[in-house]
Structure formats: structure tokens, C-alpha cells
Amino acid sequence: ILSLAAVLIFSALGGLWWPEQIEPDWMRRFSPIVFTTWAMRGLTDIVLRNRDLVQIAWPVTMLMVEGAVMLLLAMRLFRSRYASR
């Protein structure tokens, strides 16, 4: 249930349900932190704005950075829980 709640929250913050422009200010402040924002920006740029991969380098870079941070956190958590076994 917690994972479903996280998916729904990230979807709402990232603009998957509605455009970012109509989100309240408090949601817009948190949206750059969430990876779904960058995925949606890149997808929108490709599909609606007819941009190529070079032009969406920033959203792709942000997704890679967030992915690397999550991987490092997961590795640290895994080591702390299972290194003593």
C-alpha cells in the first residue's frame, strides 16, 4: 500500500495527471525533486515539441543523476542490512 501511495504522489507532483503549469505553488516547488517531472518534461518535448535527443539533454541528465543517487542509497541500505549476515 505504501508503494502505491508513493506512485500516486510522484505522479501528481510530476505532472502525469495534469500540466505542471496549473499545479499550485507548493506542488511546483517540490516537482523538480521528483523523477517523474523530468521524465514527463523529456517525453513532452519529444512528442509535442518535436525535439530530438540533444535538445532534451537536461531532462535525461537529471534522470540519470536521480537514478545514480537512488542506486547509491539502495546499495548503502543493502550493505547496512545484509553485510553482517
N, CA, C and O atoms as a printed pandas DataFrame, in Angstrom:
     atom_number atom_name residue_name chain_id  residue_number  x_coord  y_coord  z_coord
0              1         N          ILE        A               1    0.831   -1.192    0.000
1              2        CA          ILE        A               1    0.000    0.000    0.000
2              3         C          ILE        A               1    0.874    1.254    0.000
3              4         O          ILE        A               1    0.533    2.250   -0.637
4              5         N          LEU        A               2    1.999    1.205    0.712
5              6        CA          LEU        A               2    2.883    2.373    0.730
6              7         C          LEU        A               2    3.467    2.652   -0.649
7              8         O          LEU        A               2    3.603    3.810   -1.042
8              9         N          SER        A               3    3.811    1.606   -1.380
9             10        CA          SER        A               3    4.380    1.832   -2.713
10            11         C          SER        A               3    3.342    2.437   -3.654
11            12         O          SER        A               3    3.682    3.287   -4.477
12            13         N          LEU        A               4    2.107    2.020   -3.548
13            14        CA          LEU        A               4    1.044    2.596   -4.370
14            15         C          LEU        A               4    0.832    4.065   -4.018
15            16         O          LEU        A               4    0.620    4.894   -4.904
16            17         N          ALA        A               5    0.888    4.383   -2.745
17            18        CA          ALA        A               5    0.742    5.773   -2.327
18            19         C          ALA        A               5    1.902    6.618   -2.859
19            20         O          ALA        A               5    1.701    7.752   -3.294
20            21         N          ALA        A               6    3.108    6.064   -2.822
21            22        CA          ALA        A               6    4.266    6.802   -3.348
22            23         C          ALA        A               6    4.123    7.041   -4.844
23            24         O          ALA        A               6    4.423    8.134   -5.326
24            25         N          VAL        A               7    3.672    6.038   -5.582
25            26        CA          VAL        A               7    3.483    6.189   -7.028
26            27         C          VAL        A               7    2.443    7.263   -7.324
27            28         O          VAL        A               7    2.637    8.079   -8.225
28            29         N          LEU        A               8    1.368    7.271   -6.592
29            30        CA          LEU        A               8    0.329    8.277   -6.819
30            31         C          LEU        A               8    0.818    9.684   -6.483
31            32         O          LEU        A               8    0.506   10.635   -7.199
32            33         N          ILE        A               9    1.576    9.821   -5.407
33            34        CA          ILE        A               9    2.107   11.133   -5.035
34            35         C          ILE        A               9    3.113   11.617   -6.072
35            36         O          ILE        A               9    3.060   12.773   -6.493
36            37         N          PHE        A              10    4.041   10.734   -6.494
37            38        CA          PHE        A              10    5.029   11.117   -7.504
38            39         C          PHE        A              10    4.357   11.453   -8.833
39            40         O          PHE        A              10    4.800   12.361   -9.537
40            41         N          SER        A              11    3.313   10.743   -9.175
41            42        CA          SER        A              11    2.592   11.031  -10.423
42            43         C          SER        A              11    1.939   12.401  -10.374
43            44         O          SER        A              11    1.988   13.156  -11.345
44            45         N          ALA        A              12    1.336   12.714   -9.255
45            46        CA          ALA        A              12    0.689   14.023   -9.123
46            47         C          ALA        A              12    1.715   15.151   -9.140
47            48         O          ALA        A              12    1.510   16.168   -9.803
48            49         N          LEU        A              13    2.818   14.976   -8.415
49            50        CA          LEU        A              13    3.832   16.029   -8.369
50            51         C          LEU        A              13    4.552   16.200   -9.694
51            52         O          LEU        A              13    4.948   17.310  -10.048
52            53         N          GLY        A              14    4.723   15.112  -10.428
53            54        CA          GLY        A              14    5.494   15.152  -11.660
54            55         C          GLY        A              14    4.743   15.610  -12.891
55            56         O          GLY        A              14    5.345   15.751  -13.955
56            57         N          GLY        A              15    3.471   15.842  -12.782
57            58        CA          GLY        A              15    2.710   16.326  -13.923
58            59         C          GLY        A              15    2.173   15.224  -14.815
59            60         O          GLY        A              15    1.876   15.478  -15.983
60            61         N          LEU        A              16    2.040   14.013  -14.306
61            62        CA          LEU        A              16    1.494   12.931  -15.105
62            63         C          LEU        A              16   -0.021   13.005  -15.224
63            64         O          LEU        A              16   -0.599   12.470  -16.170
64            65         N          TRP        A              17   -0.652   13.652  -14.290
65            66        CA          TRP        A              17   -2.110   13.740  -14.325
66            67         C          TRP        A              17   -2.597   15.040  -14.954
67            68         O          TRP        A              17   -3.645   15.069  -15.599
68            69         N          TRP        A              18   -1.854   16.088  -14.769
69            70        CA          TRP        A              18   -2.226   17.398  -15.293
70            71         C          TRP        A              18   -0.948   18.171  -15.592
71            72         O          TRP        A              18    0.117   17.803  -15.097
72            73         N          PRO        A              19   -1.028   19.223  -16.382
73            74        CA          PRO        A              19    0.189   20.004  -16.698
74            75         C          PRO        A              19    0.766   20.677  -15.454
75            76         O          PRO        A              19    0.038   21.061  -14.538
76            77         N          GLU        A              20    2.068   20.807  -15.447
77            78        CA          GLU        A              20    2.741   21.463  -14.322
78            79         C          GLU        A              20    2.288   22.908  -14.142
79            80         O          GLU        A              20    2.272   23.421  -13.023
80            81         N          GLN        A              21    1.924   23.555  -15.229
81            82        CA          GLN        A              21    1.575   24.974  -15.165
82            83         C          GLN        A              21    0.332   25.244  -14.325
83            84         O          GLN        A              21    0.175   26.352  -13.814
84            85         N          ILE        A              22   -0.547   24.273  -14.170
85            86        CA          ILE        A              22   -1.766   24.515  -13.402
86            87         C          ILE        A              22   -1.663   23.984  -11.967
87            88         O          ILE        A              22   -2.631   24.048  -11.209
88            89         N          GLU        A              23   -0.492   23.464  -11.599
89            90        CA          GLU        A              23   -0.305   22.996  -10.236
90            91         C          GLU        A              23   -0.197   24.179   -9.283
91            92         O          GLU        A              23    0.259   25.253   -9.673
92            93         N          PRO        A              24   -0.613   23.985   -8.047
93            94        CA          PRO        A              24   -0.427   25.050   -7.051
94            95         C          PRO        A              24    1.064   25.305   -6.803
95            96         O          PRO        A              24    1.912   24.476   -7.135
96            97         N          ASP        A              25    1.362   26.447   -6.224
97            98        CA          ASP        A              25    2.760   26.835   -5.993
98            99         C          ASP        A              25    3.510   25.831   -5.136
99           100         O          ASP        A              25    4.677   25.549   -5.410
100          101         N          TRP        A              26    2.878   25.286   -4.111
101          102        CA          TRP        A              26    3.580   24.351   -3.236
102          103         C          TRP        A              26    3.953   23.065   -3.982
103          104         O          TRP        A              26    4.969   22.444   -3.671
104          105         N          MET        A              27    3.151   22.670   -4.951
105          106        CA          MET        A              27    3.482   21.485   -5.746
106          107         C          MET        A              27    4.605   21.790   -6.729
107          108         O          MET        A              27    5.462   20.942   -6.981
108          109         N          ARG        A              28    4.601   22.984   -7.276
109          110        CA          ARG        A              28    5.664   23.374   -8.214
110          111         C          ARG        A              28    7.026   23.460   -7.531
111          112         O          ARG        A              28    8.054   23.240   -8.170
112          113         N          ARG        A              29    7.039   23.777   -6.240
113          114        CA          ARG        A              29    8.298   23.829   -5.505
114          115         C          ARG        A              29    8.905   22.444   -5.335
115          116         O          ARG        A              29   10.127   22.295   -5.361
116          117         N          PHE        A              30    8.066   21.432   -5.164
117          118        CA          PHE        A              30    8.543   20.075   -4.945
118          119         C          PHE        A              30    8.737   19.282   -6.229
119          120         O          PHE        A              30    9.431   18.265   -6.217
120          121         N          SER        A              31    8.157   19.709   -7.311
121          122        CA          SER        A              31    8.184   18.902   -8.532
122          123         C          SER        A              31    9.579   18.661   -9.111
123          124         O          SER        A              31    9.798   17.574   -9.647
124          125         N          PRO        A              32   10.547   19.593   -9.044
125          126        CA          PRO        A              32   11.873   19.269   -9.596
126          127         C          PRO        A              32   12.609   18.168   -8.829
127          128         O          PRO        A              32   13.567   17.599   -9.353
128          129         N          ILE        A              33   12.192   17.862   -7.625
129          130        CA          ILE        A              33   12.826   16.815   -6.839
130          131         C          ILE        A              33   12.407   15.429   -7.327
131          132         O          ILE        A              33   13.165   14.467   -7.201
132          133         N          VAL        A              34   11.209   15.333   -7.878
133          134        CA          VAL        A              34   10.631   14.046   -8.244
134          135         C          VAL        A              34   11.052   13.660   -9.656
135          136         O          VAL        A              34   11.017   14.484  -10.571
136          137         N          PHE        A              35   11.448   12.412   -9.826
137          138        CA          PHE        A              35   11.947   11.954  -11.128
138          139         C          PHE        A              35   10.874   11.960  -12.211
139          140         O          PHE        A              35   11.200   12.076  -13.392
140          141         N          THR        A              36    9.613   11.839  -11.836
141          142        CA          THR        A              36    8.555   11.824  -12.851
142          143         C          THR        A              36    8.432   13.166  -13.566
143          144         O          THR        A              36    7.988   13.220  -14.713
144          145         N          THR        A              37    8.821   14.243  -12.898
145          146        CA          THR        A              37    8.805   15.561  -13.534
146          147         C          THR        A              37    9.733   15.584  -14.735
147          148         O          THR        A              37    9.356   16.061  -15.806
148          149         N          TRP        A              38   10.952   15.068  -14.561
149          150        CA          TRP        A              38   11.946   15.101  -15.629
150          151         C          TRP        A              38   11.584   14.137  -16.747
151          152         O          TRP        A              38   11.825   14.422  -17.920
152          153         N          ALA        A              39   11.011   13.005  -16.389
153          154        CA          ALA        A              39   10.577   12.061  -17.420
154          155         C          ALA        A              39    9.444   12.666  -18.248
155          156         O          ALA        A              39    9.416   12.517  -19.470
156          157         N          MET        A              40    8.526   13.336  -17.592
157          158        CA          MET        A              40    7.399   13.945  -18.305
158          159         C          MET        A              40    7.851   15.119  -19.172
159          160         O          MET        A              40    7.343   15.310  -20.277
160          161         N          ARG        A              41    8.802   15.901  -18.673
161          162        CA          ARG        A              41    9.313   17.021  -19.474
162          163         C          ARG        A              41   10.003   16.515  -20.740
163          164         O          ARG        A              41    9.786   17.054  -21.825
164          165         N          GLY        A              42   10.820   15.496  -20.603
165          166        CA          GLY        A              42   11.503   14.938  -21.768
166          167         C          GLY        A              42   10.534   14.325  -22.763
167          168         O          GLY        A              42   10.665   14.528  -23.970
168          169         N          LEU        A              43    9.565   13.581  -22.263
169          170        CA          LEU        A              43    8.577   12.960  -23.143
170          171         C          LEU        A              43    7.727   14.006  -23.852
171          172         O          LEU        A              43    7.443   13.878  -25.043
172          173         N          THR        A              44    7.327   15.029  -23.129
173          174        CA          THR        A              44    6.546   16.108  -23.734
174          175         C          THR        A              44    7.350   16.835  -24.806
175          176         O          THR        A              44    6.820   17.179  -25.862
176          177         N          ASP        A              45    8.625   17.064  -24.532
177          178        CA          ASP        A              45    9.475   17.731  -25.523
178          179         C          ASP        A              45    9.610   16.898  -26.796
179          180         O          ASP        A              45    9.591   17.448  -27.897
180          181         N          ILE        A              46    9.742   15.609  -26.662
181          182        CA          ILE        A              46    9.882   14.751  -27.848
182          183         C          ILE        A              46    8.571   14.649  -28.617
183          184         O          ILE        A              46    8.548   14.819  -29.836
184          185         N          VAL        A              47    7.485   14.373  -27.909
185          186        CA          VAL        A              47    6.209   14.091  -28.583
186          187         C          VAL        A              47    5.516   15.369  -29.068
187          188         O          VAL        A              47    5.079   15.432  -30.217
188          189         N          LEU        A              48    5.414   16.367  -28.224
189          190        CA          LEU        A              48    4.630   17.554  -28.572
190          191         C          LEU        A              48    5.447   18.670  -29.224
191          192         O          LEU        A              48    4.934   19.419  -30.055
192          193         N          ARG        A              49    6.709   18.773  -28.845
193          194        CA          ARG        A              49    7.521   19.877  -29.362
194          195         C          ARG        A              49    8.486   19.439  -30.456
195          196         O          ARG        A              49    9.256   20.248  -30.973
196          197         N          ASN        A              50    8.442   18.160  -30.805
197          198        CA          ASN        A              50    9.242   17.596  -31.907
198          199         C          ASN        A              50   10.743   17.876  -31.737
199          200         O          ASN        A              50   11.431   18.244  -32.689
200          201         N          ARG        A              51   11.226   17.694  -30.517
201          202        CA          ARG        A              51   12.652   17.903  -30.256
202          203         C          ARG        A              51   13.396   16.579  -30.351
203          204         O          ARG        A              51   12.798   15.509  -30.243
204          205         N          ASP        A              52   14.696   16.663  -30.552
205          206        CA          ASP        A              52   15.495   15.445  -30.648
206          207         C          ASP        A              52   16.214   15.184  -29.324
207          208         O          ASP        A              52   16.025   15.918  -28.354
208          209         N          LEU        A              53   17.034   14.140  -29.290
209          210        CA          LEU        A              53   17.685   13.744  -28.048
210          211         C          LEU        A              53   18.687   14.776  -27.538
211          212         O          LEU        A              53   18.886   14.896  -26.329
212          213         N          VAL        A              54   19.306   15.504  -28.422
213          214        CA          VAL        A              54   20.248   16.545  -27.992
214          215         C          VAL        A              54   19.509   17.652  -27.261
215          216         O          VAL        A              54   20.021   18.204  -26.287
216          217         N          GLN        A              55   18.326   17.976  -27.715
217          218        CA          GLN        A              55   17.560   19.073  -27.115
218          219         C          GLN        A              55   16.920   18.692  -25.786
219          220         O          GLN        A              55   16.495   19.574  -25.039
220          221         N          ILE        A              56   16.841   17.409  -25.475
221          222        CA          ILE        A              56   16.294   17.003  -24.177
222          223         C          ILE        A              56   17.401   16.481  -23.258
223          224         O          ILE        A              56   17.153   15.655  -22.380
224          225         N          ALA        A              57   18.603   16.965  -23.467
225          226        CA          ALA        A              57   19.747   16.506  -22.672
226          227         C          ALA        A              57   19.567   16.816  -21.184
227          228         O          ALA        A              57   19.970   16.015  -20.341
228          229         N          TRP        A              58   18.978   17.945  -20.854
229          230        CA          TRP        A              58   18.821   18.310  -19.443
230          231         C          TRP        A              58   17.880   17.357  -18.703
231          232         O          TRP        A              58   18.257   16.871  -17.637
232          233         N          PRO        A              59   16.675   17.060  -19.208
233          234        CA          PRO        A              59   15.838   16.078  -18.500
234          235         C          PRO        A              59   16.492   14.695  -18.400
235          236         O          PRO        A              59   16.362   14.015  -17.382
236          237         N          VAL        A              60   17.187   14.288  -19.449
237          238        CA          VAL        A              60   17.860   12.985  -19.409
238          239         C          VAL        A              60   18.969   13.001  -18.363
239          240         O          VAL        A              60   19.137   12.030  -17.625
240          241         N          THR        A              61   19.722   14.088  -18.294
241          242        CA          THR        A              61   20.780   14.208  -17.297
242          243         C          THR        A              61   20.218   14.163  -15.883
243          244         O          THR        A              61   20.769   13.493  -15.010
244          245         N          MET        A              62   19.134   14.868  -15.662
245          246        CA          MET        A              62   18.521   14.865  -14.330
246          247         C          MET        A              62   18.009   13.481  -13.950
247          248         O          MET        A              62   18.129   13.070  -12.796
248          249         N          LEU        A              63   17.440   12.763  -14.910
249          250        CA          LEU        A              63   17.000   11.396  -14.635
250          251         C          LEU        A              63   18.180   10.496  -14.295
251          252         O          LEU        A              63   18.082    9.658  -13.399
252          253         N          MET        A              64   19.282   10.659  -14.994
253          254        CA          MET        A              64   20.473    9.857  -14.713
254          255         C          MET        A              64   21.035   10.175  -13.322
255          256         O          MET        A              64   21.439    9.273  -12.589
256          257         N          VAL        A              65   21.057   11.454  -12.969
257          258        CA          VAL        A              65   21.556   11.853  -11.644
258          259         C          VAL        A              65   20.669   11.286  -10.549
259          260         O          VAL        A              65   21.168   10.729   -9.571
260          261         N          GLU        A              66   19.362   11.422  -10.704
261          262        CA          GLU        A              66   18.455   10.887   -9.689
262          263         C          GLU        A              66   18.545    9.370   -9.613
263          264         O          GLU        A              66   18.453    8.799   -8.526
264          265         N          GLY        A              67   18.721    8.718  -10.745
265          266        CA          GLY        A              67   18.893    7.269  -10.743
266          267         C          GLY        A              67   20.159    6.848  -10.025
267          268         O          GLY        A              67   20.157    5.863   -9.286
268          269         N          ALA        A              68   21.249    7.590  -10.236
269          270        CA          ALA        A              68   22.512    7.282   -9.566
270          271         C          ALA        A              68   22.398    7.495   -8.060
271          272         O          ALA        A              68   22.916    6.699   -7.278
272          273         N          VAL        A              69   21.725    8.561   -7.657
273          274        CA          VAL        A              69   21.534    8.821   -6.224
274          275         C          VAL        A              69   20.709    7.705   -5.587
275          276         O          VAL        A              69   21.050    7.223   -4.507
276          277         N          MET        A              70   19.641    7.296   -6.241
277          278        CA          MET        A              70   18.815    6.214   -5.704
278          279         C          MET        A              70   19.578    4.892   -5.644
279          280         O          MET        A              70   19.414    4.122   -4.698
280          281         N          LEU        A              71   20.413    4.626   -6.653
281          282        CA          LEU        A              71   21.231    3.417   -6.649
282          283         C          LEU        A              71   22.214    3.429   -5.481
283          284         O          LEU        A              71   22.384    2.417   -4.801
284          285         N          LEU        A              72   22.861    4.569   -5.245
285          286        CA          LEU        A              72   23.796    4.668   -4.125
286          287         C          LEU        A              72   23.087    4.497   -2.787
287          288         O          LEU        A              72   23.606    3.832   -1.891
288          289         N          LEU        A              73   21.915    5.088   -2.648
289          290        CA          LEU        A              73   21.147    4.913   -1.417
290          291         C          LEU        A              73   20.724    3.461   -1.227
291          292         O          LEU        A              73   20.784    2.940   -0.114
292          293         N          ALA        A              74   20.304    2.814   -2.289
293          294        CA          ALA        A              74   19.891    1.413   -2.199
294          295         C          ALA        A              74   21.069    0.514   -1.849
295          296         O          ALA        A              74   20.928   -0.412   -1.050
296          297         N          MET        A              75   22.229    0.779   -2.442
297          298        CA          MET        A              75   23.414   -0.024   -2.125
298          299         C          MET        A              75   23.830    0.159   -0.666
299          300         O          MET        A              75   24.212   -0.799    0.006
300          301         N          ARG        A              76   23.753    1.379   -0.195
301          302        CA          ARG        A              76   24.100    1.643    1.202
302          303         C          ARG        A              76   23.122    0.951    2.146
303          304         O          ARG        A              76   23.533    0.358    3.144
304          305         N          LEU        A              77   21.849    1.025    1.838
305          306        CA          LEU        A              77   20.836    0.365    2.655
306          307         C          LEU        A              77   21.021   -1.152    2.620
307          308         O          LEU        A              77   20.914   -1.815    3.651
308          309         N          PHE        A              78   21.293   -1.692    1.457
309          310        CA          PHE        A              78   21.503   -3.134    1.319
310          311         C          PHE        A              78   22.703   -3.581    2.144
311          312         O          PHE        A              78   22.634   -4.585    2.854
312          313         N          ARG        A              79   23.795   -2.844    2.052
313          314        CA          ARG        A              79   25.008   -3.201    2.808
314          315         C          ARG        A              79   24.775   -3.118    4.309
315          316         O          ARG        A              79   25.236   -3.976    5.062
316          317         N          SER        A              80   24.062   -2.085    4.742
317          318        CA          SER        A              80   23.846   -1.932    6.179
318          319         C          SER        A              80   22.943   -3.027    6.725
319          320         O          SER        A              80   23.077   -3.402    7.890
320          321         N          ARG        A              81   22.046   -3.540    5.933
321          322        CA          ARG        A              81   21.144   -4.582    6.421
322          323         C          ARG        A              81   21.707   -5.982    6.278
323          324         O          ARG        A              81   21.434   -6.838    7.119
324          325         N          TYR        A              82   22.492   -6.242    5.230
325          326        CA          TYR        A              82   22.899   -7.610    4.932
326          327         C          TYR        A              82   24.401   -7.846    5.023
327          328         O          TYR        A              82   24.845   -8.967    4.774
328          329         N          ALA        A              83   25.188   -6.857    5.362
329          330        CA          ALA        A              83   26.641   -7.045    5.428
330          331         C          ALA        A              83   27.033   -7.894    6.631
331          332         O          ALA        A              83   28.037   -8.605    6.577
332          333         N          SER        A              84   26.276   -7.837    7.695
333          334        CA          SER        A              84   26.634   -8.586    8.903
334          335         C          SER        A              84   26.211  -10.051    8.834
335          336         O          SER        A              84   26.575  -10.829    9.716
336          337         N          ARG        A              85   25.467  -10.442    7.830
337          338        CA          ARG        A              85   24.992  -11.833    7.742
338          339         C          ARG        A              85   25.984  -12.727    7.103
339          340         O          ARG        A              85   25.733  -13.923    6.957
